[in-house]
Coordinates of C-alpha atoms and ligand atoms in Angstrom, one line a residue:
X1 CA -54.5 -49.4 79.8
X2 CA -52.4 -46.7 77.9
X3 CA -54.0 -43.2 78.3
X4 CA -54.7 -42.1 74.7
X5 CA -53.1 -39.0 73.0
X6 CA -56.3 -36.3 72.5
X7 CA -56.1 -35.1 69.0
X8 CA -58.0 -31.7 68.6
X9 CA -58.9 -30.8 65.9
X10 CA -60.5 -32.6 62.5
X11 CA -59.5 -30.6 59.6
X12 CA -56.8 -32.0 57.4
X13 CA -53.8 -31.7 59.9
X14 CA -56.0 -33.4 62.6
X15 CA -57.1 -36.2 60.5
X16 CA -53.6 -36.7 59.2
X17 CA -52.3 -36.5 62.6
X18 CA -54.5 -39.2 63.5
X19 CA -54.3 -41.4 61.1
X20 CA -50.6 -41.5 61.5
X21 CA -50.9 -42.4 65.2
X22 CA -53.4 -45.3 64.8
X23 CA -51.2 -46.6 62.0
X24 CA -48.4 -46.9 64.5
X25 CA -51.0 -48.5 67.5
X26 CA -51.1 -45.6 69.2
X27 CA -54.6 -45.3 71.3
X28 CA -56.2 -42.0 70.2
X29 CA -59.5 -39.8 70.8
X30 CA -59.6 -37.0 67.8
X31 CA -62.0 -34.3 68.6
X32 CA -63.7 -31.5 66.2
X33 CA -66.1 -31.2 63.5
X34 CA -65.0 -32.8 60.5
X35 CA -63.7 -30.3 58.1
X36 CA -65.5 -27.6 59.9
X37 CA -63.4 -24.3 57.9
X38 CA -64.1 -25.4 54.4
X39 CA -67.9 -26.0 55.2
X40 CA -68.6 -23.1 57.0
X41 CA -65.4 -19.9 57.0
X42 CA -65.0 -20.4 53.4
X43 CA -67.2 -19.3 50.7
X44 CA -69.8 -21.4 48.8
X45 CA -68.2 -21.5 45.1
X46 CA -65.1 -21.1 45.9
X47 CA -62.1 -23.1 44.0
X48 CA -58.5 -24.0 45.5
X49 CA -55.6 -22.4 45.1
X50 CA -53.6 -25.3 45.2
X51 CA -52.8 -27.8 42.4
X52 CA -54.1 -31.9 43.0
X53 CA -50.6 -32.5 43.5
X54 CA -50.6 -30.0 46.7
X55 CA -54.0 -31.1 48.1
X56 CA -53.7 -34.8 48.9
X57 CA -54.0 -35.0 53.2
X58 CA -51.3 -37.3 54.3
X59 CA -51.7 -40.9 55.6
X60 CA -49.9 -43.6 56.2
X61 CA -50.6 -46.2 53.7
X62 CA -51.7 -45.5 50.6
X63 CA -55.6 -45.5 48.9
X64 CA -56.3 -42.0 50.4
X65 CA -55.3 -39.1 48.0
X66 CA -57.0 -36.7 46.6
X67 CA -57.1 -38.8 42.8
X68 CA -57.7 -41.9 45.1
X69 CA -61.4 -40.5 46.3
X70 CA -62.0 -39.1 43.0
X71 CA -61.8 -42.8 41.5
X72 CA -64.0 -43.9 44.5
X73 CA -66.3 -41.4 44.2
X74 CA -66.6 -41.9 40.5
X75 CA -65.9 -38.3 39.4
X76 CA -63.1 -37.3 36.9
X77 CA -59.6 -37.4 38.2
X78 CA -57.9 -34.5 39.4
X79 CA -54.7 -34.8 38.7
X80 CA -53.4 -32.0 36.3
X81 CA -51.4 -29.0 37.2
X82 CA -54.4 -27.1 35.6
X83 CA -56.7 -29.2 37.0
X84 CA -58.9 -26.7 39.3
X85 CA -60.5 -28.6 42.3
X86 CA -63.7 -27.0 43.7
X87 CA -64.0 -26.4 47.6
X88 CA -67.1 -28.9 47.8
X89 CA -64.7 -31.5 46.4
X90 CA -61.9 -31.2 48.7
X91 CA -64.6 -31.0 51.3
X92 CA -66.3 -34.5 50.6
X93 CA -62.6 -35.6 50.3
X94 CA -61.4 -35.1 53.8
X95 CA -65.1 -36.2 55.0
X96 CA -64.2 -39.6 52.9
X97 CA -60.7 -39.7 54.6
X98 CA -62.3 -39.4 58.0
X99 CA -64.6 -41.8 57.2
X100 CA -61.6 -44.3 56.3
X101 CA -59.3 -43.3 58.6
X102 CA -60.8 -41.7 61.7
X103 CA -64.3 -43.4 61.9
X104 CA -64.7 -43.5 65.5
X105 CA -64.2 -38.9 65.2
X106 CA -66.3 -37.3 68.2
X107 CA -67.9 -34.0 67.0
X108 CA -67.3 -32.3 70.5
X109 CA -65.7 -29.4 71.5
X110 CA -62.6 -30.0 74.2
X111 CA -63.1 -26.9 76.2
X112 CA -60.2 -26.4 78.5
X113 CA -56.6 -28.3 78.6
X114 CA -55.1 -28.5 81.9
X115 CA -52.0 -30.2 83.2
X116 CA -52.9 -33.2 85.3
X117 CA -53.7 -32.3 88.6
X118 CA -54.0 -28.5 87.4
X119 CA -51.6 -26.1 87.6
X120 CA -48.2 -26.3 89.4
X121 CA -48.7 -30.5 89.1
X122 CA -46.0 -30.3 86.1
X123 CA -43.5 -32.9 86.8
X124 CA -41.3 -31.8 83.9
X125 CA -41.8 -35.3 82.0
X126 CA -44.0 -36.6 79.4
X127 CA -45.8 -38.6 81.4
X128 CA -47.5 -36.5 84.0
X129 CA -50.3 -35.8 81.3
X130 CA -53.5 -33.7 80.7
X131 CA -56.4 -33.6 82.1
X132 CA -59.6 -32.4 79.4
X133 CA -62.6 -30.9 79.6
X134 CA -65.0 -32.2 76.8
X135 CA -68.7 -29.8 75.9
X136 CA -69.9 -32.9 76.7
X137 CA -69.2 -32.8 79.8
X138 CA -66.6 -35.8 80.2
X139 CA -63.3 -35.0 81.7
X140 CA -60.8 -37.4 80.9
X141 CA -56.7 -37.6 80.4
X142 CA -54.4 -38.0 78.4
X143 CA -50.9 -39.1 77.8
X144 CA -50.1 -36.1 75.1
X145 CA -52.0 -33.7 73.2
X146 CA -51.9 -32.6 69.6
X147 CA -53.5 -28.9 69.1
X148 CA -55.0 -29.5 65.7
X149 CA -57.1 -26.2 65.9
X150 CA -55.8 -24.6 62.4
X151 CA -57.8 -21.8 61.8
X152 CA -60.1 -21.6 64.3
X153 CA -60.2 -18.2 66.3
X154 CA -57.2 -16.9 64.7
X155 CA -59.2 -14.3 62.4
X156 CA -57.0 -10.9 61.9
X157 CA -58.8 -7.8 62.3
X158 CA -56.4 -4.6 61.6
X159 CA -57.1 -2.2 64.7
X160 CA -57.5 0.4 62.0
X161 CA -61.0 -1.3 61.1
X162 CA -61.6 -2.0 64.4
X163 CA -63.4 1.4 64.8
X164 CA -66.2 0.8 62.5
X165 CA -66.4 -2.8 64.8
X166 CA -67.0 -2.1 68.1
X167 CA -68.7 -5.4 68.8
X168 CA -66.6 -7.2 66.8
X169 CA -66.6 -7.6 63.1
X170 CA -70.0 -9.7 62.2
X171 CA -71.7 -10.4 58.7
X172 CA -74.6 -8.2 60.0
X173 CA -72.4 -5.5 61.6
X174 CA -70.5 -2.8 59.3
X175 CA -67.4 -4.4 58.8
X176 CA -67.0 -8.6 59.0
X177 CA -64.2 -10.7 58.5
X178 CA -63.8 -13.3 55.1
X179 CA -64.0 -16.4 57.3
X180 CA -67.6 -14.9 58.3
X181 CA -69.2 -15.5 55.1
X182 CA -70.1 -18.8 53.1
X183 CA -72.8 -17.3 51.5
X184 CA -71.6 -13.9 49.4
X185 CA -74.9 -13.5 47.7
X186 CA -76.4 -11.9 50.5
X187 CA -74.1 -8.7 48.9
X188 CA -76.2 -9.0 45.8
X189 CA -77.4 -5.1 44.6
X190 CA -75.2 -3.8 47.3
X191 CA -71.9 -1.8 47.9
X192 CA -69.3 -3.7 49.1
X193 CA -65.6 -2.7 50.3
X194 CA -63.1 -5.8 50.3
X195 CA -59.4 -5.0 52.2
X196 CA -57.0 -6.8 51.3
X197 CA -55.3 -8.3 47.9
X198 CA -54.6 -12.2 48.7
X199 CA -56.5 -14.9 47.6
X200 CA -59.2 -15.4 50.3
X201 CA -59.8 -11.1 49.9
X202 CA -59.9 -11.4 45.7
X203 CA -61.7 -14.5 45.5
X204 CA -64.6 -13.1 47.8
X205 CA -64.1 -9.5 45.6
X206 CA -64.8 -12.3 42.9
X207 CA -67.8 -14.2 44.1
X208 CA -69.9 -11.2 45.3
X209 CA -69.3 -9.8 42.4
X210 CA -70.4 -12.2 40.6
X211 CA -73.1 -12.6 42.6
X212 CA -74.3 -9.1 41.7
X213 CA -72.4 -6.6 44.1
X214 CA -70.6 -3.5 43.4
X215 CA -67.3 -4.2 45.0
X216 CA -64.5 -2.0 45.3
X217 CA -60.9 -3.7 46.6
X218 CA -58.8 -1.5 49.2
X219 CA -55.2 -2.1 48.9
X220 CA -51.7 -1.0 50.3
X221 CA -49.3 0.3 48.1
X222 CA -48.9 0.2 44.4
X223 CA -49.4 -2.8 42.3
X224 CA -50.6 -4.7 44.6
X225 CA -52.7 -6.2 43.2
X226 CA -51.3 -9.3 41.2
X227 CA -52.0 -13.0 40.4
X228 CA -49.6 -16.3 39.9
X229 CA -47.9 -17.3 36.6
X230 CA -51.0 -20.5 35.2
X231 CA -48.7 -24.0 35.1
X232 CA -47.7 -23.4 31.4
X233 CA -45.9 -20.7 32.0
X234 CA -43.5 -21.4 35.0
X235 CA -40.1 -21.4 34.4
X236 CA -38.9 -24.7 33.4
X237 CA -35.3 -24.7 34.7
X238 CA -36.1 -24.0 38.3
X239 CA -37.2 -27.1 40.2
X240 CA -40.5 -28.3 40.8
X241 CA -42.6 -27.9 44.3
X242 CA -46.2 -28.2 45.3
X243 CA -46.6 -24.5 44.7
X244 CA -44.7 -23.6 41.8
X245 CA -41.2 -23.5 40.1
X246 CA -38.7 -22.0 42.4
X247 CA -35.7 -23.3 44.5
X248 CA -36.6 -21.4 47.4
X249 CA -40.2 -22.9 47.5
X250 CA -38.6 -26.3 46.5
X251 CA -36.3 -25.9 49.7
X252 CA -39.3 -24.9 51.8
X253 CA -41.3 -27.3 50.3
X254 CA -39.2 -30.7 50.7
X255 CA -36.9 -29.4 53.5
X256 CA -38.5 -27.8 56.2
X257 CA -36.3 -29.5 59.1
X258 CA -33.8 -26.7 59.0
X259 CA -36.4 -24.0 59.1
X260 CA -36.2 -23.7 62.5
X261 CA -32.7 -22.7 62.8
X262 CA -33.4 -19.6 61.0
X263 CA -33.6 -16.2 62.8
X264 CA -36.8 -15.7 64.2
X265 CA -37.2 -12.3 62.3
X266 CA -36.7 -14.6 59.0
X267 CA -38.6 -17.4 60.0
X268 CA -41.5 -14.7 60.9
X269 CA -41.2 -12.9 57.5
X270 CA -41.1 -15.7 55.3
X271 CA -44.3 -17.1 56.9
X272 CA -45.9 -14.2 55.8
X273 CA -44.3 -13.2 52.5
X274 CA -43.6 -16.1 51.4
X275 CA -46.8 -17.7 48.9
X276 CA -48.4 -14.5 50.4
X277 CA -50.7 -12.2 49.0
X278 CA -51.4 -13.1 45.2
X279 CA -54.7 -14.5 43.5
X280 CA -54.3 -17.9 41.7
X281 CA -53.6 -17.9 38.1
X282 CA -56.7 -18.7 37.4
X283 CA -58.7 -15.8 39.0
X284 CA -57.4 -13.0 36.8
X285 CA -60.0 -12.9 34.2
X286 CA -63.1 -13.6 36.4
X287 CA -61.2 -10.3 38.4
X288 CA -60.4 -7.9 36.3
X289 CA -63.1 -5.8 34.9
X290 CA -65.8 -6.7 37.9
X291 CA -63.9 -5.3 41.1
X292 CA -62.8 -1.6 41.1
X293 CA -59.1 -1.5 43.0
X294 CA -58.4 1.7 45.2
X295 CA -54.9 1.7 45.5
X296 CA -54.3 3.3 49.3
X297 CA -51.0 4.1 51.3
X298 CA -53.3 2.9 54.3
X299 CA -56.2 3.5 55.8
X300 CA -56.2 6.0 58.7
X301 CA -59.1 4.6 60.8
X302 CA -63.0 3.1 60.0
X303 CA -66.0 4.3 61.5
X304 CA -69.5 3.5 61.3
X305 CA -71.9 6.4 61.6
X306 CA -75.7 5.1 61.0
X307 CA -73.8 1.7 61.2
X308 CA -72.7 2.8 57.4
X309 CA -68.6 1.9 57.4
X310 CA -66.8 4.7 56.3
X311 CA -63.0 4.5 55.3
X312 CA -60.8 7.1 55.9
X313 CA -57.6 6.4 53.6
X314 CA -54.3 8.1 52.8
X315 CA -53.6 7.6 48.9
X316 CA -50.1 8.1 47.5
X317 CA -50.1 11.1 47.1
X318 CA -50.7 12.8 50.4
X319 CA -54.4 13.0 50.0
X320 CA -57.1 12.0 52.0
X321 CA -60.2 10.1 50.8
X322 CA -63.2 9.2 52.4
X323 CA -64.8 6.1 51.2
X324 CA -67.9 4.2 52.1
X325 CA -69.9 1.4 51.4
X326 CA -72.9 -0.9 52.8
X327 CA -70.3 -3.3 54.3
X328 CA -66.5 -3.7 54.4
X329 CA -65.1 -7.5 54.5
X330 CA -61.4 -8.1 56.0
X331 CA -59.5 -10.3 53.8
X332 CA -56.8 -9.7 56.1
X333 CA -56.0 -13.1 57.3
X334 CA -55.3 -15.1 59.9
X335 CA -52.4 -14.4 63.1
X336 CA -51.4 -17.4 65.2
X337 CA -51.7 -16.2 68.9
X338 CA -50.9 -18.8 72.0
X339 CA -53.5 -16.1 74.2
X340 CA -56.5 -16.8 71.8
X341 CA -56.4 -20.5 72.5
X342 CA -58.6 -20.2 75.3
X343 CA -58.7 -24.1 75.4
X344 CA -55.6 -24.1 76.7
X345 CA -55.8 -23.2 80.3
X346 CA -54.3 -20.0 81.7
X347 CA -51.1 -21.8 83.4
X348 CA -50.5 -23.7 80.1
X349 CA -50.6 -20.7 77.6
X350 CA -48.2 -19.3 79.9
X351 CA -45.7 -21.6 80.6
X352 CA -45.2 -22.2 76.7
X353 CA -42.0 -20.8 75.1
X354 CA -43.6 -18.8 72.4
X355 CA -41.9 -16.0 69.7
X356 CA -44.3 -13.5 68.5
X357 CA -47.0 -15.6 69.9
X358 CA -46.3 -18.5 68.3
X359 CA -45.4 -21.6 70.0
X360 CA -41.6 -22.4 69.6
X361 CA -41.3 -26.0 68.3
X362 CA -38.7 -28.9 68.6
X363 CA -38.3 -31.9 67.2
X364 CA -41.4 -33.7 66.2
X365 CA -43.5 -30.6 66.7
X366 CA -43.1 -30.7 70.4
X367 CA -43.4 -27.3 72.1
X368 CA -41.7 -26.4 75.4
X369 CA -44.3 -28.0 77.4
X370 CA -43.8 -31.8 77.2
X371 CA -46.7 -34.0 76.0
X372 CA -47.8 -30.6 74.2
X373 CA -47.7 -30.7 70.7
X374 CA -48.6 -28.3 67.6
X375 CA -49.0 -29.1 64.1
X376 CA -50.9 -26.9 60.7
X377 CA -50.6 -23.1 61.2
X378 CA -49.3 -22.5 64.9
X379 CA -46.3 -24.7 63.2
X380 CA -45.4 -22.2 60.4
X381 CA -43.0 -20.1 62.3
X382 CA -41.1 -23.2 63.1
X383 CA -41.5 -25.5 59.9
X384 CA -42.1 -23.0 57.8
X385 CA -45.0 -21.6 55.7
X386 CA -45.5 -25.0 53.9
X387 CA -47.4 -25.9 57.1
X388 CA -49.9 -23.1 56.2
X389 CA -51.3 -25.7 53.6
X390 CA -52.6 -29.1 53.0
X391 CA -49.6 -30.6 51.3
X392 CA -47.6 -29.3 54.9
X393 CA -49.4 -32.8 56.2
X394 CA -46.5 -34.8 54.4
X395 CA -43.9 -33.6 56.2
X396 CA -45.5 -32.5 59.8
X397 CA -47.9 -36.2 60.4
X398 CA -45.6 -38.8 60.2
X399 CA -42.3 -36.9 62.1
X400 CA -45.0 -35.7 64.8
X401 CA -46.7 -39.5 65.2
X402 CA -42.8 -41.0 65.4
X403 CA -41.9 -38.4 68.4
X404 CA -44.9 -39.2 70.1
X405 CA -44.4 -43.1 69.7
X406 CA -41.2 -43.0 70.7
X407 CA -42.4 -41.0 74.0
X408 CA -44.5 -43.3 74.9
X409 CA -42.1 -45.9 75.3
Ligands
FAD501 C1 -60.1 -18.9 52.1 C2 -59.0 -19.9 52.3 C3 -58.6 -20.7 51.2 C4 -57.6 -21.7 51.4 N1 -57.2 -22.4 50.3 C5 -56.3 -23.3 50.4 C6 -55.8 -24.1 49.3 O1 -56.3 -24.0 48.2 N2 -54.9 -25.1 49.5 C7 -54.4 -25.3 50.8 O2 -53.5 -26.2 50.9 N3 -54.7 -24.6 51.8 C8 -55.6 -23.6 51.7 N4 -56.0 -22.8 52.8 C9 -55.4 -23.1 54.1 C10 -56.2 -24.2 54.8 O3 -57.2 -23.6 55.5 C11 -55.3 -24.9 55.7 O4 -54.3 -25.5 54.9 C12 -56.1 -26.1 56.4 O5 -57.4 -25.9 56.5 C13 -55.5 -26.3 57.7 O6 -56.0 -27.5 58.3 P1 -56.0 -27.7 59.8 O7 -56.4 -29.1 60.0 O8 -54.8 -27.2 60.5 O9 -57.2 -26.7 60.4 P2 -58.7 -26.4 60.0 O10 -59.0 -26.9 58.7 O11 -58.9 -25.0 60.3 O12 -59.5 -27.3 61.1 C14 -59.6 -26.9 62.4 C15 -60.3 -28.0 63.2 O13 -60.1 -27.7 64.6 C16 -61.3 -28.0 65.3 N5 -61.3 -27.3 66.5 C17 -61.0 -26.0 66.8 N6 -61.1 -25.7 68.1 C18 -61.5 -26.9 68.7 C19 -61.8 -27.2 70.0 N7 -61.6 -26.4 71.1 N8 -62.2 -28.5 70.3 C20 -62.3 -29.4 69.3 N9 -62.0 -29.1 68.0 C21 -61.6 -27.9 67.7 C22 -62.4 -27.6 64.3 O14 -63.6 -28.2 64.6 C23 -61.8 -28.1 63.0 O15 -62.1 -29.5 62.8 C24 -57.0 -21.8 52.6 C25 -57.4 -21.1 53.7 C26 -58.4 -20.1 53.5 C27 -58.8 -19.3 54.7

């Protein structure tokens, strides 16, 4: 019998990954909890940034977007450019989709990744294969794997907070990280420094806030602080994309093929500038007036005396401040590093071509390593920063599920 091709991961790039595969006959085991950032790194209450049009995960026949489970699910349509979806919606979304299209999921962790045979056994084809370790216990191999992970692991901590996080940053430490929290009332009645000004760091500012904290937001440079044009007002001459009207997101949007080509110092700056930090349109009323900003050239270093954080900034003007706070959160994102997959075993990590710790991808989402293969965020720096988002599934699942078919010929 074919050996199957071990998806991991079962957020929307894994399920779309897999869904594409089966369509096409391929045998597949998909591992992961279903969904498992949006229930439990994200925060309660919080809505997406992206329009119904950007939020559908892809499959391969249709019946499965975003409208589509609304209409099964008998709630109103989502549809509209202004139409705001709410995270537990697009949650029981792709838990509908895995239901439909990845029924037989197994919520298990694969704990290590090895070539078959272990290391040195590489035979420089496809075919040798992997052999993986399941938290169950089963080892088993396959054909090819797809690293599905996303967000997992990937938390950025700046080493300048790192002093006031010794242990590592943790909701009940000084200073935790935005995909620690789903539950931001815990801040209620207390001081609270957010760093950072993109979405994730404002919409937290937002919700704890709201939820009855004092919250100051630390930010680099001036201005920097700012939030999208709402759907009425984008320019109308400039074609359409899923995230706006622009041509370059319309040519990173419907044409990511050539990305690669670009020099890696491009490719690596548009992944992070591009769609970076800005709060949806939406967001700037429920901001302004409830989050103090404190505008900083940057912060020298944390500490945490009494486990109290204290920040020690540089403002524009040459001063130094000292701020402090019950806790700070790090809205600062998420870095795709190859050595923080510890999955992947030792020999694996470092045999993969990588730039800037990224794995470099071909054709198909390949990496270097044949039978290896990438897709969601540790794809960005190759595809672009369209794979940084749901709608990224559209172009990444069906290209990746073709190369793999055709390998396995
Ligand atoms: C606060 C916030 C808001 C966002 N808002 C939007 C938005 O509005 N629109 C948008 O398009 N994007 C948004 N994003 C980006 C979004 O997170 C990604 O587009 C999407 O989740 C990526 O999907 P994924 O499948 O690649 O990974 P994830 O959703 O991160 O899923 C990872 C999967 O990998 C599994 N996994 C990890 N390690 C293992 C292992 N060793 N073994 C087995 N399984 C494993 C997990 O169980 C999980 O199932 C947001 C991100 C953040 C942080």
């Amino acid at each position: 019998m074919l050996r199957p091709v071990a998806v991991i991961g079962a957020g929307p790039f894994g399920l779309s990954s897999a869904a594409h595969l089966r369509a096409r006959g391929i045998p597949v085991r998909v591992f992961g909890e279903p969904m498992v950032s949006w229930r439990a790194h994200m925060p309660a209450g919080m809505l997406l940034k992206s329009t119904p049009a950007a939020t559908s995960i892809d499959a391969p026949q249709p019946g499965h977007t975003l409208a589509d489970y609304c209409d099964a699910a008998g709630t109103p349509r989502l549809v509209e450019d202004d139409d705001i979806i709410p995270i537990e919606t697009f949650i029981a979304y792709g838990q509908w989709f895995q239901q439909q299209l990845v029924p037989d999921l197994e919520r298990v962790r694969v704990v290590s990744v090895d070539r078959r045979g272990g290391a040195g056994s590489a035979s420089g084809s496809a075919s040798g294969g992997f052999e993986l370790k399941l938290s169950s216990g089963e080892l088993f191999t396959a054909r090819a794997v797809v690293v599905a992970t996303g967000l997992s692991g990937l938390a950025h901590l700046p080493p300048e907070l790192a002093g006031a996080a010794r242990d590592g940053p943790s909701p009940a430490g000084p200073v935790s990280h935005t995909s620690q929290h789903s539950d931001l009332g815990r801040f209620s009645g207390k001081d609270l420094m957010v760093v950072g000004a993109g979405q994730s760091a404002l919409e937290t500012a937002v919700l704890a806030a709201e939820a009855g904290a004092r919250v100051r937001v630390i930010t680099r440079g001036h201005g920097s602080v700012g939030f999208g044009a709402p759907p009425w007002e984008q320019p109308r001459f400039r074609p359409g994309s899923p995230f706006g009207r622009a041509w370059s997101l319309w040519a990173l949007s419907y044409y990511p093929h050539a990305y690669r080509y670009l020099p890696a110092q491009l490719r690596h700056y548009l992944v992070r500038h591009v769609l970076g930090p800005l709060g949806a349109w939406w967001l700037r009323d429920r901001f302004e007036g409830r989050a103090e900003v404190v505008e900083v050239e940057r912060i020298v270093r944390a500490e945490a005396p009494d486990r109290r954080p204290v920040l020690t900034v540089r403002t524009a003007d040459g001063a130094t401040r000292r701020l402090d706070a019950d806790h700070v959160i790090a809205g600062t994102g998420y870095r795709v590093d190859v050595a923080a997959m510890d999955f992947l075993s030792p020999e694996l990590r470092t045999e993969l071509a990588v730039s800037r710790g990224t794995p470099r991808l071909g054709a198909g989402f390949r990496s270097s390593v044949p039978g290896l293969y990438f897709t969601g965020l540790p794809a960005a720096a190759s595809y672009g920063p369209v794979m940084r988002f749901v709608c990224g599934t559209e172009f990444a699942s069906p290209r990746l599920a073709r190369h793999l078919a055709a390998s396995g010929r």
